[in-house]
mmCIF file of C-alpha atoms and ligand atoms in Angstrom:
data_model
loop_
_atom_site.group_PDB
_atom_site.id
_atom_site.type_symbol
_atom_site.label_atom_id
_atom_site.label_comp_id
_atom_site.label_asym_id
_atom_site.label_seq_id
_atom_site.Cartn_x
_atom_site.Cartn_y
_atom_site.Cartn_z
ATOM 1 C CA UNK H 176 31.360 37.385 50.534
ATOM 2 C CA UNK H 177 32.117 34.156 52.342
ATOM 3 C CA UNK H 178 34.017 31.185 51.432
ATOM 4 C CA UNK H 179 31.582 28.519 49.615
ATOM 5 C CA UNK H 180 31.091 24.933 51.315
ATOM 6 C CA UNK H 181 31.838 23.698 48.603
ATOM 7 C CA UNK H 182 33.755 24.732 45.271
ATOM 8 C CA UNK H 183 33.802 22.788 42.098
ATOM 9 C CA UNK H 184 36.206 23.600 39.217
ATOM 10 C CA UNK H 185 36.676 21.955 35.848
ATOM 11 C CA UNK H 186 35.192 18.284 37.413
ATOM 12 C CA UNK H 187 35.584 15.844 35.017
ATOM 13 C CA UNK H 188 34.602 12.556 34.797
ATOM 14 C CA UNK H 189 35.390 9.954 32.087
ATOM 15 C CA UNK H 190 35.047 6.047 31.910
ATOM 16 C CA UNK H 191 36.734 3.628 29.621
ATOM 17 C CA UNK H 192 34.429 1.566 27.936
ATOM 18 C CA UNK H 193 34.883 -0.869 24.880
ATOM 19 C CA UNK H 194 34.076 1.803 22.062
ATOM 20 C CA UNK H 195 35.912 4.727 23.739
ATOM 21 C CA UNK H 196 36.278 6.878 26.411
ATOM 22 C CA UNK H 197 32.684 7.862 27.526
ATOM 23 C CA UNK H 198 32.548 11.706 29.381
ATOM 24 C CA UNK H 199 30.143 11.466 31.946
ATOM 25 C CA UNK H 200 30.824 14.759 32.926
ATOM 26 C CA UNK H 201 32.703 17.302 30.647
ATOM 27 C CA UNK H 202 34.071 20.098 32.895
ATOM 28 C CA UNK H 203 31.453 21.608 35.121
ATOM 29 C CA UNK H 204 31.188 24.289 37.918
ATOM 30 C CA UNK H 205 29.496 25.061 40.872
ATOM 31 C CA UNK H 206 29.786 26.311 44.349
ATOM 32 C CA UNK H 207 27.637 25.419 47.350
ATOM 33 C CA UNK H 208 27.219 27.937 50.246
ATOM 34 C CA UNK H 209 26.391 27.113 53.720
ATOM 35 C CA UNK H 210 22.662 25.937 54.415
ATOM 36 C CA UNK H 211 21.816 26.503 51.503
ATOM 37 C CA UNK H 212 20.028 24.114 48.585
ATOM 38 C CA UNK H 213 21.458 23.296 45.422
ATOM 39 C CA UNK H 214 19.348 21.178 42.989
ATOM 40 C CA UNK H 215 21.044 19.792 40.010
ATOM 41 C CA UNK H 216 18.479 18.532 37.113
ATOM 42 C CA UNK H 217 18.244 16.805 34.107
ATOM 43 C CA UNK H 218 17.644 13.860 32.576
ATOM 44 C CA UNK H 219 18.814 10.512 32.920
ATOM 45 C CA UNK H 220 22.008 9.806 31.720
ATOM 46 C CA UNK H 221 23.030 13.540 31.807
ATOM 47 C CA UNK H 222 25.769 12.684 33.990
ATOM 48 C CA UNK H 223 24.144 13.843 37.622
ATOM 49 C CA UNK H 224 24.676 10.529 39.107
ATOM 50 C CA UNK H 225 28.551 10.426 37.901
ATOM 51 C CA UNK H 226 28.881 13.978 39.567
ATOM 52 C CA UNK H 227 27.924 12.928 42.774
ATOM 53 C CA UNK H 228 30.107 10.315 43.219
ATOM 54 C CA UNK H 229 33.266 12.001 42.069
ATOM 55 C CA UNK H 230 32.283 14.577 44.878
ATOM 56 C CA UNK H 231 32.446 11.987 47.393
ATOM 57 C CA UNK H 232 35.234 10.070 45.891
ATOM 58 C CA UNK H 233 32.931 6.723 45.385
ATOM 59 C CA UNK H 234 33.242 6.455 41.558
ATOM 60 C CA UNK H 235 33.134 2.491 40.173
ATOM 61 C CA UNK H 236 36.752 1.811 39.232
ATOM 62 C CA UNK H 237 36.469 2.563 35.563
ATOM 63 C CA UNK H 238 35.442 6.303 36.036
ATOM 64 C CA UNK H 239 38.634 8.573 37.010
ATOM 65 C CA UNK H 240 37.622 11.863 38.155
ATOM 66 C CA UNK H 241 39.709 15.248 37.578
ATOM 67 C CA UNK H 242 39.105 18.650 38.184
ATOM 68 C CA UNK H 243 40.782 22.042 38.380
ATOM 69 C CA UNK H 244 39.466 22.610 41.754
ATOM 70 C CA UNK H 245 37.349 20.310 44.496
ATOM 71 C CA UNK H 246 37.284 21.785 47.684
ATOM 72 C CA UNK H 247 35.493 21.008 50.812
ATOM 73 C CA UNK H 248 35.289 24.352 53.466
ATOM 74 C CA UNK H 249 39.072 25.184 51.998
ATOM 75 C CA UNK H 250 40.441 21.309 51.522
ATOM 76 C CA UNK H 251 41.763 20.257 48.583
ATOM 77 C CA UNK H 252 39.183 16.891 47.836
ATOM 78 C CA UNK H 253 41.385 15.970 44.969
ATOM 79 C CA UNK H 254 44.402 15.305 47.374
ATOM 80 C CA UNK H 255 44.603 11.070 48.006
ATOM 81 C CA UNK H 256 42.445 10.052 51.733
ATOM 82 C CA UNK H 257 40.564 13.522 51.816
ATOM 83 C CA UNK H 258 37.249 12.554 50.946
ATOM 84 C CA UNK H 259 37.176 9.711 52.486
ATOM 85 C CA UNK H 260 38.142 11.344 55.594
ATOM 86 C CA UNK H 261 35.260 13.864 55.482
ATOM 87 C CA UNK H 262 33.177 11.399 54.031
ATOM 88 C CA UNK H 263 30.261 10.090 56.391
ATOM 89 C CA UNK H 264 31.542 12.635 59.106
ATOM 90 C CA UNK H 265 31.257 16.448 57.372
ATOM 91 C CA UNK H 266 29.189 15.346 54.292
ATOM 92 C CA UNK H 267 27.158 12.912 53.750
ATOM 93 C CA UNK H 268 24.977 11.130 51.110
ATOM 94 C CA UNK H 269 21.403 9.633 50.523
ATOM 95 C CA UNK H 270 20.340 7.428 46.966
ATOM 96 C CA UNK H 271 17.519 6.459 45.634
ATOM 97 C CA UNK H 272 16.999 3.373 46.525
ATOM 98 C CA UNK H 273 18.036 2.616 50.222
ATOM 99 C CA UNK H 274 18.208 -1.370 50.154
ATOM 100 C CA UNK H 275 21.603 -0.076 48.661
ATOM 101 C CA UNK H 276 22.749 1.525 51.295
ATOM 102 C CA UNK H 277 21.337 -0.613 53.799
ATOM 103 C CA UNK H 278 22.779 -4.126 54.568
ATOM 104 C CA UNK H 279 19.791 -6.274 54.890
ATOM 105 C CA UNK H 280 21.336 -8.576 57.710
ATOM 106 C CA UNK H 281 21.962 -5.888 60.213
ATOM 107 C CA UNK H 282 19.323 -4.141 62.248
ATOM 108 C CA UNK H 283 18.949 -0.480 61.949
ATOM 109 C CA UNK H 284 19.793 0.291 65.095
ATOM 110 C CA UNK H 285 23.443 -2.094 64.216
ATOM 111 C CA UNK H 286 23.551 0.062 61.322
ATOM 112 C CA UNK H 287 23.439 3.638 62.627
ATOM 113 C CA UNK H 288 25.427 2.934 65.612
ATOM 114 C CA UNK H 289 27.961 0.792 64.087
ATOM 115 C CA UNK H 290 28.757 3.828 61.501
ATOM 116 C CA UNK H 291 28.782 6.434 64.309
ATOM 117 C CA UNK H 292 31.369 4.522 66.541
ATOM 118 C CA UNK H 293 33.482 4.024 63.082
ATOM 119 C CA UNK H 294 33.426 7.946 62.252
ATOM 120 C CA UNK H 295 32.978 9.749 65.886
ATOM 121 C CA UNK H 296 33.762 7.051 68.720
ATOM 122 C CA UNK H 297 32.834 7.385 72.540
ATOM 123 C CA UNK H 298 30.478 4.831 73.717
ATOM 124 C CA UNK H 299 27.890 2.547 72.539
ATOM 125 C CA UNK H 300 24.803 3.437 74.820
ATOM 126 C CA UNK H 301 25.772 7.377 73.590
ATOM 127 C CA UNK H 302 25.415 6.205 69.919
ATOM 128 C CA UNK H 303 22.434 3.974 70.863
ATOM 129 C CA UNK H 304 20.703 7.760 72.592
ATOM 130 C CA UNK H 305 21.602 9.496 69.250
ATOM 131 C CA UNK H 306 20.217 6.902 66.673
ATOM 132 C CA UNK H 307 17.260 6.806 68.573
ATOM 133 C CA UNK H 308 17.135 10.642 68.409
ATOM 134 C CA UNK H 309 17.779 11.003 65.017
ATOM 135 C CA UNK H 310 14.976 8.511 63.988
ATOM 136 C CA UNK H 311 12.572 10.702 66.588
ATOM 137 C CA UNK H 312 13.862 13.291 64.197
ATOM 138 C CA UNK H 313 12.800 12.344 60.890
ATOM 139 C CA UNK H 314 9.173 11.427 62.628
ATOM 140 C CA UNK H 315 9.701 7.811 62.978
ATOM 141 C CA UNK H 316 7.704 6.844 66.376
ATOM 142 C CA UNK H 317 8.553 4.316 68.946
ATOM 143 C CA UNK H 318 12.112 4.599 67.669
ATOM 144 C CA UNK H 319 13.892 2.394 70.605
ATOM 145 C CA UNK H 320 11.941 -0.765 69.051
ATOM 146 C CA UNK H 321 12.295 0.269 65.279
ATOM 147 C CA UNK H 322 16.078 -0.009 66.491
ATOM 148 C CA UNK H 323 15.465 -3.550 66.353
ATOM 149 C CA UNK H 324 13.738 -3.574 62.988
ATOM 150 C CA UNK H 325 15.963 -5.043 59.943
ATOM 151 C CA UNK H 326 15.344 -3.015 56.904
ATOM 152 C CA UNK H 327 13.050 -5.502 55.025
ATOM 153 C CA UNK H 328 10.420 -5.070 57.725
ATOM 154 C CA UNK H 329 10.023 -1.075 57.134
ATOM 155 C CA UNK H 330 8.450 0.626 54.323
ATOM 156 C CA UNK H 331 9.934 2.147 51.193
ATOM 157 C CA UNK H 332 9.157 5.825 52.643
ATOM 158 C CA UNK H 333 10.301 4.514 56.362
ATOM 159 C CA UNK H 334 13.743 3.122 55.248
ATOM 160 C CA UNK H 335 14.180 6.461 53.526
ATOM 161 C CA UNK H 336 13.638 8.002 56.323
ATOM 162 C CA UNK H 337 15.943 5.701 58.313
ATOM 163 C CA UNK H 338 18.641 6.668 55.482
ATOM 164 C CA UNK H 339 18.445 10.342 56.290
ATOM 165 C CA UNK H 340 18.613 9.526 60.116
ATOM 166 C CA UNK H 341 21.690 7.671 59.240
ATOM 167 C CA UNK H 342 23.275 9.713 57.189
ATOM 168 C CA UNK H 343 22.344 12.751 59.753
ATOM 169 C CA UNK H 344 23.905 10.815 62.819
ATOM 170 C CA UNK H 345 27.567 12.564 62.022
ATOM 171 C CA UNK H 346 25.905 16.141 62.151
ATOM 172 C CA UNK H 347 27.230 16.614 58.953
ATOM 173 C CA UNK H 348 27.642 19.923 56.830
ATOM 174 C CA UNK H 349 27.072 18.986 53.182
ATOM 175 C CA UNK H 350 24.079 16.615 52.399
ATOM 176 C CA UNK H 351 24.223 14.968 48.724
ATOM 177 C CA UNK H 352 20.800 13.472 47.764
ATOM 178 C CA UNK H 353 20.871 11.686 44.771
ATOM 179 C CA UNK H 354 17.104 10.980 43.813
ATOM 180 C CA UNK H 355 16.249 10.353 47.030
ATOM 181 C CA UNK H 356 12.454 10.465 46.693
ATOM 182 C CA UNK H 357 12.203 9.131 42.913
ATOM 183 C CA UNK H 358 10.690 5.855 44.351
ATOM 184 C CA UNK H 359 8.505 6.948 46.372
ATOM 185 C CA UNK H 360 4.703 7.521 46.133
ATOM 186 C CA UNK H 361 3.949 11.136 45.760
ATOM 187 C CA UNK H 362 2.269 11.447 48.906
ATOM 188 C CA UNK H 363 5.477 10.296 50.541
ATOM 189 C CA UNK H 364 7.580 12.053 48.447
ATOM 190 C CA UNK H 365 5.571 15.505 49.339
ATOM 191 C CA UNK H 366 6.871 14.434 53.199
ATOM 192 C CA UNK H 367 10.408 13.514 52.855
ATOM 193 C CA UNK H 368 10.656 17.146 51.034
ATOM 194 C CA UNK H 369 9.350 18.806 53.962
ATOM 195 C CA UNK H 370 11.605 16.879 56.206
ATOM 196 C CA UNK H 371 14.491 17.830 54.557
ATOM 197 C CA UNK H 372 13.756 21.487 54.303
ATOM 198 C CA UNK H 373 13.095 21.284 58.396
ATOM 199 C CA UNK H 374 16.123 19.624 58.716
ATOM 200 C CA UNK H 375 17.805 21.889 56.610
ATOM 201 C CA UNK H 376 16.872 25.042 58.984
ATOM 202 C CA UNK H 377 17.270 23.281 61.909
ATOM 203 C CA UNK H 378 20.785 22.105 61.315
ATOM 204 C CA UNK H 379 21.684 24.185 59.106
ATOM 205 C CA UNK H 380 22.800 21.682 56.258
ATOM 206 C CA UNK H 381 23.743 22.515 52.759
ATOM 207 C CA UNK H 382 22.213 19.920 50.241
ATOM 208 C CA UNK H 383 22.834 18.924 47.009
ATOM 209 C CA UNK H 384 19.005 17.932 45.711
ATOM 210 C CA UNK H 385 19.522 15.486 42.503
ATOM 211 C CA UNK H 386 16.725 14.934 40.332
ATOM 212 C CA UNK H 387 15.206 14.822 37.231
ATOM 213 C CA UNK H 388 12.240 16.326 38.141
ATOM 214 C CA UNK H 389 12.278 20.111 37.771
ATOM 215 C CA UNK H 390 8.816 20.351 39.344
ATOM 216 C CA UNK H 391 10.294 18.999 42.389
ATOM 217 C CA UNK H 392 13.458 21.641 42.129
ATOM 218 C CA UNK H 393 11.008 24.359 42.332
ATOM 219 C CA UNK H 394 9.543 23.152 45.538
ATOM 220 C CA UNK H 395 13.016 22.975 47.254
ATOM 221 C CA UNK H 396 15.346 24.742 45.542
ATOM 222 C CA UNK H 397 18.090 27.835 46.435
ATOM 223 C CA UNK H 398 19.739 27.607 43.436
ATOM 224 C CA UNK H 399 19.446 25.517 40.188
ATOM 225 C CA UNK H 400 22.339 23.891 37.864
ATOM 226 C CA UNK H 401 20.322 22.506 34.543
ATOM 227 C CA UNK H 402 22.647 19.909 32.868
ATOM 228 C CA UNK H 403 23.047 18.249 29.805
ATOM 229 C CA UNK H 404 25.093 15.796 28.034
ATOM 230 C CA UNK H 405 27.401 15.858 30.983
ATOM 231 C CA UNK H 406 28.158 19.782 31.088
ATOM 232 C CA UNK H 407 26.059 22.409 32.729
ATOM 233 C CA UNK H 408 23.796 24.200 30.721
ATOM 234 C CA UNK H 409 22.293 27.303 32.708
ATOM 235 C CA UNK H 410 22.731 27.861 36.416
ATOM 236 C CA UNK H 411 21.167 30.553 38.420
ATOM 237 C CA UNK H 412 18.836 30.997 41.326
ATOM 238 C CA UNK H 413 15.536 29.417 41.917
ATOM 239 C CA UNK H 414 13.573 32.763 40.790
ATOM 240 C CA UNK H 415 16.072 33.045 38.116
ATOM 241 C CA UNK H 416 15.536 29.614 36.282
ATOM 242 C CA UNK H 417 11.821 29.590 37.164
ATOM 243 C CA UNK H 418 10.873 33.535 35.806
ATOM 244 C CA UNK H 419 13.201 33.832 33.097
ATOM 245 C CA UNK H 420 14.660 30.474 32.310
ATOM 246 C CA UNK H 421 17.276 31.076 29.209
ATOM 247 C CA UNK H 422 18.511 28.054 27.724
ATOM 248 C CA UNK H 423 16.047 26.337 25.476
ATOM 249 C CA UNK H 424 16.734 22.865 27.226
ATOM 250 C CA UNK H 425 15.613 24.968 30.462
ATOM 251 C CA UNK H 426 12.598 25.919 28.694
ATOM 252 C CA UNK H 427 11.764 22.158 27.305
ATOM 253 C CA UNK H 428 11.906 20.439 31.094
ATOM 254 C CA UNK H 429 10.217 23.616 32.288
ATOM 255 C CA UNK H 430 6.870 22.877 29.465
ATOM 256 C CA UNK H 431 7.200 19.333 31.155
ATOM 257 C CA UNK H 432 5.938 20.522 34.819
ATOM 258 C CA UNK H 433 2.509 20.262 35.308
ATOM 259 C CA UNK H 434 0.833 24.103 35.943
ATOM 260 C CA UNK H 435 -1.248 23.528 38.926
ATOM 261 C CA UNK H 436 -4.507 25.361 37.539
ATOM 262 C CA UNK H 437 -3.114 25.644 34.329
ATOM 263 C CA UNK H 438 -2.974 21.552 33.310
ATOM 264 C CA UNK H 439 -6.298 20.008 32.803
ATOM 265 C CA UNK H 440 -6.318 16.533 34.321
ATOM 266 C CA UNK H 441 -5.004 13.862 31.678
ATOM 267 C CA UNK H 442 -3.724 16.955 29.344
ATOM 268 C CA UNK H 443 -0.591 15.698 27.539
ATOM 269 C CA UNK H 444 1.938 17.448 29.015
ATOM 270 C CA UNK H 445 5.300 18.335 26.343
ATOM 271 C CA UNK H 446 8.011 16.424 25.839
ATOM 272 C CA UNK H 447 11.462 17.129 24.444
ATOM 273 C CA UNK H 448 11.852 15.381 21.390
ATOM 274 C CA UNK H 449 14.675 12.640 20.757
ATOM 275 C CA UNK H 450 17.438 11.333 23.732
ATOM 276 C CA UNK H 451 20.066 12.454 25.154
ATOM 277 C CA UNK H 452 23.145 11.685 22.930
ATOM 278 C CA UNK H 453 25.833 9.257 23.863
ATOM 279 C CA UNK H 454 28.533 10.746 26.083
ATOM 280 C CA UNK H 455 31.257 8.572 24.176
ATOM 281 C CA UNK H 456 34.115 10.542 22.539
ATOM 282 C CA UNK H 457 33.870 14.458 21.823
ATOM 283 C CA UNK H 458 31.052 16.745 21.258
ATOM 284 C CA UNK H 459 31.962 19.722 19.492
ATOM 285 C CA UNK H 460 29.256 22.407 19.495
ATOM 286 C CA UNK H 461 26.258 22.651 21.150
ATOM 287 C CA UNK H 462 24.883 19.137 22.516
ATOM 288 C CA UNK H 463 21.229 19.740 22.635
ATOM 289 C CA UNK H 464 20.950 20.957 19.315
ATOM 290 C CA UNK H 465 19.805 17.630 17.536
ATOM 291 C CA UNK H 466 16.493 18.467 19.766
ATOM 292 C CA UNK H 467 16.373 21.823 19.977
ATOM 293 C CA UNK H 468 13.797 23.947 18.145
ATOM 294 C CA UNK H 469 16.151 26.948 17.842
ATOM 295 C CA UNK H 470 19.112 25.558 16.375
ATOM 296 C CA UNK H 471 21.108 26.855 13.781
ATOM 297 C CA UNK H 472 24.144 26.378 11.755
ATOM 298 C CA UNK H 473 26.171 27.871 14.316
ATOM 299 C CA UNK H 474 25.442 25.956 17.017
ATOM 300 C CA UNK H 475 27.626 23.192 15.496
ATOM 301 C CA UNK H 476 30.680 25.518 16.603
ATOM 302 C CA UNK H 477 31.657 25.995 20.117
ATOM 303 C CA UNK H 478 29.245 27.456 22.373
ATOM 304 C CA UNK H 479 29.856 30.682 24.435
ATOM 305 C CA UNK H 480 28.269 30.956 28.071
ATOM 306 C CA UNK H 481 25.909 34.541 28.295
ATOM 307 C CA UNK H 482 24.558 35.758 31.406
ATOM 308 C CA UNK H 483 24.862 38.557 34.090
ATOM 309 C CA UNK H 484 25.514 37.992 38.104
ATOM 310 C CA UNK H 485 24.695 34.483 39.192
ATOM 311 C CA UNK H 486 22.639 33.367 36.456
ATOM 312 C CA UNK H 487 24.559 32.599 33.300
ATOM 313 C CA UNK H 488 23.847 30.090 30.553
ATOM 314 C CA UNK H 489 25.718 28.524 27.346
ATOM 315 C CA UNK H 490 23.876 29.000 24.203
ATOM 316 C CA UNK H 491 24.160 31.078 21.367
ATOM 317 C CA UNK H 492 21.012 33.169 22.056
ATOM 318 C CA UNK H 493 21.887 36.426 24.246
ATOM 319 C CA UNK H 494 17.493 35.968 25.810
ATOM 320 C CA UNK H 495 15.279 34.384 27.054
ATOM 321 C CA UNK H 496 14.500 31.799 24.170
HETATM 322 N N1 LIG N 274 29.278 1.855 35.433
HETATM 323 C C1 LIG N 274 29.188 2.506 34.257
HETATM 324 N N2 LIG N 274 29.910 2.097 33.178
HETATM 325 C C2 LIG N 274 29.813 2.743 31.993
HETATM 326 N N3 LIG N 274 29.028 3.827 31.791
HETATM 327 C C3 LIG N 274 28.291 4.270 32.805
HETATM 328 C C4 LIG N 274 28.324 3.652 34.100
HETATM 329 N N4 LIG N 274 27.466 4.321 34.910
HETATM 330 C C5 LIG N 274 26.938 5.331 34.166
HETATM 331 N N5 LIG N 274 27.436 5.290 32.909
HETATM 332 C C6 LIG N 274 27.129 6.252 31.833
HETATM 333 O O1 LIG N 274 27.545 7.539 32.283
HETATM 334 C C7 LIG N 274 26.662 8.529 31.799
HETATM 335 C C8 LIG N 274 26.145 9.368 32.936
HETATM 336 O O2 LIG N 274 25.382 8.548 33.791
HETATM 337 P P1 LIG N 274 24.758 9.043 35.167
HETATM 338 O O3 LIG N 274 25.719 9.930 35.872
HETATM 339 O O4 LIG N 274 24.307 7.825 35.882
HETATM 340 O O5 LIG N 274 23.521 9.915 34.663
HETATM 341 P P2 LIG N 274 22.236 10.428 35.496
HETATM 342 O O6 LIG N 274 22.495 10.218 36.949
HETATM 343 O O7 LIG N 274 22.139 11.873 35.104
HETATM 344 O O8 LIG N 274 21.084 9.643 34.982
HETATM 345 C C9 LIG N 274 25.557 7.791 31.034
HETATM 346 O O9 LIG N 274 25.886 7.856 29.661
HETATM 347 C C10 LIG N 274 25.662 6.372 31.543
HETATM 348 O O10 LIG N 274 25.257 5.467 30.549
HETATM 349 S S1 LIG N 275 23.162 26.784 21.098
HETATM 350 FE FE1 LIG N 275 21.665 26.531 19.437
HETATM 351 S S2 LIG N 275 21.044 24.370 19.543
HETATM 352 FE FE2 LIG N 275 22.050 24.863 21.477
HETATM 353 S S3 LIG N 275 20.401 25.433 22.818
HETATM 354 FE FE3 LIG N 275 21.151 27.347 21.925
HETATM 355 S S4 LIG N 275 19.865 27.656 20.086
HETATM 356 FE FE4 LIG N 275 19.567 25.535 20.743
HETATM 357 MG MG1 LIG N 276 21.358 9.140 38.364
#
């Protein structure tokens, strides 16, 4: 078997706030192989956004990040400088909402060639050729001009598409996309899917696909990491968590997806009961089972992890609930 991308160990990440420590992310696991996609899903405030960041390094100042392993294609992420280093050359990452990313007083051609000569060098009229080629890429016409554009002047579903050019330019190996198409109109959305995928085979990029949407995972997925309450809940592949989903959280965002066929227009779809609790202080036993229809008494103990192969999942039931 070859060497992941990407291995996570034991990552960890927990903020100091005024009432306690809050655990945004409580020990969780993962590897990432070459080219291939990785969605993670769950709800807001699950601790997705948190795990991103402590990939790249980029937490806010409050969060410190640990883990028992973070390595990038065999180097040690948790040493000082590392991530940074491969940062915005080997991997890469897009958000949500690009006016974040993008700084409203440069053009985007400034942008994209400003960042290449900072991580790759050689000339300007070279980084010029490639930004212009990388916009050509993600189907952006007339690309020389749109060089010119400043963000404001492009659409929602054009500056993401900008964003992915950008963070493209490096050629890089790992792609993180943190609800990239969340703000977008479905119709856009369905494209800037597809546009990753071709990018995906073209260039053979691994991508980390954030969302909360698990009708969206099934469209793009490899392999799927549910998570809750900060931890991960069930991972497995996409066939795995689609045919014979095992956790009952699984199962609750699964009865959310619309059945193409199946869901009349207007039907009221399910939702899970209750919120997701706070991740301040401890949580001893299982997390989800203030909301979960299955819960007994002894899911207030600690919580053992069942499964077989790649797909394994932590609840007390041994099935498919
Ligand atoms: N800057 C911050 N300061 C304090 N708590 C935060 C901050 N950002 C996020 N959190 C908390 O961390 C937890 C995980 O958040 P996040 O990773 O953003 O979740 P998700 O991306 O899954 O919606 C949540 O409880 C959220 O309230
Ligand atoms: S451990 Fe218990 S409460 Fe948690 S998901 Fe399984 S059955 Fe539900
Ligand atoms: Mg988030």
């Amino acid at each position: 078997m070859t060497a992941p991308l990407l291995s996570v160990r034991d990552l960890r990440v927990d903020l100091k706030t005024r009432i306690g420590t809050l655990h945004a992310v409580r020990g969780i696991s993962f590897d990432v192989a070459r080219g291939e996609t990785l969605c993670i899903v769950g709800e807001s405030g699950c601790g997705k956004s948190m795990t991103s960041l402590a990939l790249m390094d980029l937490l806010p100042r409050v969060a410190k990040r640990s883990a028992s392993g973070l390595t990038f294609d065999g180097q040690d992420m948790m040493r000082p400088r590392v991530a940074e280093k491969l940062r915005g050359r080997r991997m890469a990452m897009i958000f949500q909402e690009p006016m974040t990313a993008l700084n409203p007083a440069f053009t985007i051609g400034d942008q994209m060639v400003e960042a290449y000569l900072f991580h790759v060098g050689g000339s300007r009229a070279a980084a010029v050729d490639r930004a212009a080629q990388m916009l050509e890429k993600v189907g952006i016409g007339s690309a020389r001009s749109r060089l010119g554009q400043y963000p404001h002047q492009l659409s929602g579903g054009l500056r993401q598409r900008v964003m992915i050019a950008m963070a493209l330019m490096t050629e890089p190996e790992l792609l993180i996309a943190d609800e990239p198409t969340t703000a977008l109109d479905v119709t856009i959305q369905a494209q800037i899917l597809r546009l990753l995928k071709d990018l995906q085979r073209e260039l053979g990029l691994a991508i980390i696909f954030i969302t909360h949407d698990l009708g969206l995972v099934s469209r793009i997925a490899d392999r799927v990491v549910v998570m809750y309450a900060g931890a991960v809940v069930e991972e497995g592949s996409a066939a795995e968590i689609f045919e014979a989903p095992a956790h009952p959280y699984t199962c609750a965002l699964i009865d959310c997806i619309p059945q193409p066929g199946k869901t009349e227009r207007g039907a009221h779809l399910g939702t899970i009961p209750g919120v997701v609790p706070s991740l301040i202080g401890r949580q001893e036993g299982c997390a989800f089972r203030d909301r979960c229809a299955l819960s007994e008494a002894v899911c207030a103990r600690p919580v053992p992890v069942r499964g077989h192969g790649s797909h394994h999942w932590a609840c007390i039931r041994e099935v498919a609930a």
